[in-house]
Tab-separated table of C-alpha atoms in Angstrom:
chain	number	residue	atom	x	y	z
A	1	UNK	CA	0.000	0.000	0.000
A	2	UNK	CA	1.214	3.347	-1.158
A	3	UNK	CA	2.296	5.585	2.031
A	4	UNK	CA	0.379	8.548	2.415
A	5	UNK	CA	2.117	12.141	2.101
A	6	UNK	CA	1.597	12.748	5.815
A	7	UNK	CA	3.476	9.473	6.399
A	8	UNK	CA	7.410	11.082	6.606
A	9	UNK	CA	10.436	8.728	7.222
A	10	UNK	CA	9.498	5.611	6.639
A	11	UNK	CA	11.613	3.109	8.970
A	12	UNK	CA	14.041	0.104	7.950
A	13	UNK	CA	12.804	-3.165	10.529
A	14	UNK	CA	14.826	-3.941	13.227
A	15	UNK	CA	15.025	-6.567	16.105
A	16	UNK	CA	13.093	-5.927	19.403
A	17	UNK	CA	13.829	-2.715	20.678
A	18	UNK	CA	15.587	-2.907	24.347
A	19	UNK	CA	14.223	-0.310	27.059
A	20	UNK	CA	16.145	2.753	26.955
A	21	UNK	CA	18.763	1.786	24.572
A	22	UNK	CA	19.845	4.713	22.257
A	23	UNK	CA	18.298	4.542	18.750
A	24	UNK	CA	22.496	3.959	17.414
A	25	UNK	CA	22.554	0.945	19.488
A	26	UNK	CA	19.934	-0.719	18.073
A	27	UNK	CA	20.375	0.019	14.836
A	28	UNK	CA	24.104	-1.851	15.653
A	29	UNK	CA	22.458	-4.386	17.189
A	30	UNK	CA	20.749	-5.620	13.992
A	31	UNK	CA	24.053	-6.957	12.128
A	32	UNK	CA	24.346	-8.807	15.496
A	33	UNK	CA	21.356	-10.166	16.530
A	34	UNK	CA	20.197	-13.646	15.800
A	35	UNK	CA	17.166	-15.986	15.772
A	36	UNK	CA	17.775	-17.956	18.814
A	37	UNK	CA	17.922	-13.950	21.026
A	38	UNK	CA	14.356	-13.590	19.993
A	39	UNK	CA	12.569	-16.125	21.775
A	40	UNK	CA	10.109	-17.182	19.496
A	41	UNK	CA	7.809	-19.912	19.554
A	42	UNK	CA	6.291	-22.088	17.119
A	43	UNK	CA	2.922	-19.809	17.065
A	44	UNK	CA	5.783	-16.811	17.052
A	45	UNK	CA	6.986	-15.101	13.738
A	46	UNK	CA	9.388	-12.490	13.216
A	47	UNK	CA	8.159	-10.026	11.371
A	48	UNK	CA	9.876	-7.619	8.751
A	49	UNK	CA	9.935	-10.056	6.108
A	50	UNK	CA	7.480	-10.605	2.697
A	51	UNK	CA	5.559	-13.049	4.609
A	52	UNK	CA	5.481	-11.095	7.744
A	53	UNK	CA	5.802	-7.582	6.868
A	54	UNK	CA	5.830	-4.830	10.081
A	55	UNK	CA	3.141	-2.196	9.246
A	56	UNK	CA	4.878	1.119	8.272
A	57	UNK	CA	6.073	3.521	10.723
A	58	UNK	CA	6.919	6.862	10.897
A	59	UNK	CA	6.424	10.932	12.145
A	60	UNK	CA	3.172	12.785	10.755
A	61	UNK	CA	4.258	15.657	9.186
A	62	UNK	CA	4.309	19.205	10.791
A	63	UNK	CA	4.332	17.367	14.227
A	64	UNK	CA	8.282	16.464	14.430
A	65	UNK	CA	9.127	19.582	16.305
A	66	UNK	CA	7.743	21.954	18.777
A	67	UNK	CA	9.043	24.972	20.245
A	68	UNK	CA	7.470	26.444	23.872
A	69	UNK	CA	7.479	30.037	24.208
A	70	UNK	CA	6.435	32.372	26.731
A	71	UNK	CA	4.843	35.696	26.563
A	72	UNK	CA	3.308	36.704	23.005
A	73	UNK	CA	5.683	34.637	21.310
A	74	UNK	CA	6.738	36.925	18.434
A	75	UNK	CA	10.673	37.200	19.237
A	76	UNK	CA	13.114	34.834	19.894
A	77	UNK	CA	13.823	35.774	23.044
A	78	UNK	CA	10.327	34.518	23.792
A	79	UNK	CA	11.484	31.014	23.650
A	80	UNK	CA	11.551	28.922	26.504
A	81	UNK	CA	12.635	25.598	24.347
A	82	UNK	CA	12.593	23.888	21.482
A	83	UNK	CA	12.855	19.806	20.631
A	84	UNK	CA	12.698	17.784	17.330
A	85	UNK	CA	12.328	13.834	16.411
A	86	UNK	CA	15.414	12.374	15.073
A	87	UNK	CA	15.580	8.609	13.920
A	88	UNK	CA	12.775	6.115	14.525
A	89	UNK	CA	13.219	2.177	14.454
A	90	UNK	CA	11.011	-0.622	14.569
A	91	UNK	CA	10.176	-4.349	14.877
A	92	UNK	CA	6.808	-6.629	14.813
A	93	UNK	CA	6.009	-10.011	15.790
A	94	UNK	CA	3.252	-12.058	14.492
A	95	UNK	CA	1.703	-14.406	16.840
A	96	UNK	CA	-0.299	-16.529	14.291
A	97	UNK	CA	-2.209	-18.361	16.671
A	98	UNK	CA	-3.836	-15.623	17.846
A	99	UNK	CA	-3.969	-13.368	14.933
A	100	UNK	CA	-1.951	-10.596	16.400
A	101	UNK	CA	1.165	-8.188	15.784
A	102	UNK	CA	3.334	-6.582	18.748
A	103	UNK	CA	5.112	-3.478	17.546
A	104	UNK	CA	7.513	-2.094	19.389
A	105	UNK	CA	9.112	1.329	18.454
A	106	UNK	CA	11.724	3.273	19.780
A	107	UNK	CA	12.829	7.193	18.186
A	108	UNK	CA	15.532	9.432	19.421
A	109	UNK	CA	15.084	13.634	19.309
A	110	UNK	CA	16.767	16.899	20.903
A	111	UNK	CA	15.912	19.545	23.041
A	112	UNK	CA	17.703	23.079	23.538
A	113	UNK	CA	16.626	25.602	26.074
A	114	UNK	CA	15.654	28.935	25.383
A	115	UNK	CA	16.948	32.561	26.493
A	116	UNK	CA	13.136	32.333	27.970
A	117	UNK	CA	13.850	29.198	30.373
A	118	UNK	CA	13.729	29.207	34.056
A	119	UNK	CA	14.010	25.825	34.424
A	120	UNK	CA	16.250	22.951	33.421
A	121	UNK	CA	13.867	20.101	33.934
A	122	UNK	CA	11.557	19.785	30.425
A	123	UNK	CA	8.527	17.698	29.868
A	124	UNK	CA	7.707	17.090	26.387
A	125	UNK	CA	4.861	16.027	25.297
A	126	UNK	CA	4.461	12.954	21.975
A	127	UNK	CA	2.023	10.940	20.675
A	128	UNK	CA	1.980	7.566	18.870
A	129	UNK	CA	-1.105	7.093	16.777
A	130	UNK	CA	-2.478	3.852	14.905
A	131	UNK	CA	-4.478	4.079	11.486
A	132	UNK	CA	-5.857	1.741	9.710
A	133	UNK	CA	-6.499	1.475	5.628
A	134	UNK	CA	-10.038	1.721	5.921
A	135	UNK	CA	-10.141	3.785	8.982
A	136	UNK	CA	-8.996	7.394	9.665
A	137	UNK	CA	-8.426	6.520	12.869
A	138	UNK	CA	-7.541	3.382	15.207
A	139	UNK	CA	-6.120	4.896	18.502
A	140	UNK	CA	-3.608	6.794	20.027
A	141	UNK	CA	-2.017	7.242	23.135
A	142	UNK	CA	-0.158	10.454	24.437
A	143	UNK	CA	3.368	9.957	26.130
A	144	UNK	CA	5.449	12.270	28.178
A	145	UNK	CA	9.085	12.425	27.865
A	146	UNK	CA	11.012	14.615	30.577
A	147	UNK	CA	14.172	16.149	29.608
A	148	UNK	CA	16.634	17.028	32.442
A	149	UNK	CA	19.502	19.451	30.923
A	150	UNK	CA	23.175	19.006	32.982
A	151	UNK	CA	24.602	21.808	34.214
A	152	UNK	CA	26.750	23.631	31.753
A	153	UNK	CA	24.482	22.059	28.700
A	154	UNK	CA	21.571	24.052	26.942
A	155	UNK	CA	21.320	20.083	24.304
A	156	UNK	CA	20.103	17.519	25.718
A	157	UNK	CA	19.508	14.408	23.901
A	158	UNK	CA	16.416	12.236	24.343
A	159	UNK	CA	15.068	8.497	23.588
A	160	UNK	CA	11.559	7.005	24.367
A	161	UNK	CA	10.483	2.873	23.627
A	162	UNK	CA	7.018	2.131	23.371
A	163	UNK	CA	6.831	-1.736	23.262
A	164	UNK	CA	3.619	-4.225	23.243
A	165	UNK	CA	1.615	-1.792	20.604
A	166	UNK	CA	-0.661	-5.080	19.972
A	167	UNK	CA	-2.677	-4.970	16.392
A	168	UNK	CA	-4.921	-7.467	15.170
A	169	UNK	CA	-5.159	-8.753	11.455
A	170	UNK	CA	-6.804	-11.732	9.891
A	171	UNK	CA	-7.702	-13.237	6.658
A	172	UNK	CA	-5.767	-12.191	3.767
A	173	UNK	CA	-4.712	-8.959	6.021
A	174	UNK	CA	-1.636	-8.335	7.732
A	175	UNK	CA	0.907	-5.909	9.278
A	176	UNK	CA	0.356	-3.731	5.893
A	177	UNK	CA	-3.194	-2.547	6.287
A	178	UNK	CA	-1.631	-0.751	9.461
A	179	UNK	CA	0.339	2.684	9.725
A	180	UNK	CA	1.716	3.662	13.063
A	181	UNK	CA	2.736	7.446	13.763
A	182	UNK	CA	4.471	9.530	16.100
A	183	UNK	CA	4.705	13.109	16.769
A	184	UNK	CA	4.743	15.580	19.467
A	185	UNK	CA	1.461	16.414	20.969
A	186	UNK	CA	1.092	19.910	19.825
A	187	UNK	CA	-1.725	22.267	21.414
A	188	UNK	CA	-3.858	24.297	18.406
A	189	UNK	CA	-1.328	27.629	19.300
A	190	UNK	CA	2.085	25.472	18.915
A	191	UNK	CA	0.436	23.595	15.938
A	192	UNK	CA	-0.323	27.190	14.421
A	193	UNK	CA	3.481	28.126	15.077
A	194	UNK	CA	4.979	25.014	13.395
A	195	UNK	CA	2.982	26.310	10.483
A	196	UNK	CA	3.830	30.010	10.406
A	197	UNK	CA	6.829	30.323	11.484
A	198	UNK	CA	10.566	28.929	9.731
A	199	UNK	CA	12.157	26.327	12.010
A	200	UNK	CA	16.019	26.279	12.475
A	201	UNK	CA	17.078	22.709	13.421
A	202	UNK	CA	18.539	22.361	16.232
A	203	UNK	CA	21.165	19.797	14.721
């Protein structure tokens, strides 16, 4: 199934993600991984292959970076920080007894303070949504991710896992009539910034 335009960085499959491993690491860990580390079953498939293909993952675009101001918002001085979504990875299972895929997902970002921060402790605030080829909509759940910058550092780097995303398929279906995206959770104001005003990466 053709991905949709919204659909933005579309992700290579990897083996289970581990909790709180950087994104690098796991992206290593595929050229080192084997069958026998997976743990699978006889009812258990790895998925990522023709006969078991993950559904497609990536960030909706307009939604991979948010910046938190203060005030009116109209200088730069206004800004309090700023964080973007790096590299995402994936990996499914197919439990064929039961019809099911487990997706787990794992994505990597920055954050820089502002000269409007008063604070070094920042909670940001990202989503991962599930869609469906004949549905708009399937669900979506709304993760926080808190930032703590070191002393010295206005960068911080930042990594969130979200394993056990569990889909059903059946029939002639599989992981490809899913599409699973991620984004920060951006009120209607911040949503109306990302769109009006010219982001400088951070990178």
């Amino acid at each position: 199934m053709p991905l949709p335009t919204a659909l933005r960085r579309p992700l290579k499959s990897v083996f289970r993600v581990p909790n709180g491993a950087p994104v690098l690491t796991v992206l290593a860990a595929l050229a080192l991984a084997g069958c026998n580390t997976l743990g699978l079953t006889d009812e258990t498939k790895d998925g990522g292959t023709t006969l078991y293909p993950c559904p497609a993952v990536g960030v909706l675009d307009g939604t991979d970076h948010v910046t938190l101001v203060t005030g009116a918002g109209t200088d730069l001085t206004d800004i309090v920080a700023k964080a973007e979504i790096g590299k995402v990875v994936s990996s499914c299972r197919y439990n064929v007894d039961e019809s099911t895929i487990t997706v787990d997902l794992a994505f990597d970002g920055l954050a820089e303070l502002g000269p409007a921060a008063t604070s070094r402790n920042l909670t940001l605030k990202t989503f991962v949504a599930v869609t469906r080829r004949f549905n708009a909509f399937d669900k979506k759940q709304v993760y926080e991710v808190p930032v703590t910058f070191e002393a010295g550092r206005r960068q911080m780097g930042f990594v969130k896992t979200v394993e056990g995303t569990v889909l059903p398929y059946g029939g002639t279906a599989d992981g490809r009539i899913y599409q699973i995206l991620i984004g920060f959770q951006l009120t209607p104001d911040q949503l109306e910034y990302n769109r009006n005003v010219s982001y400088i990466p951070i990178r």
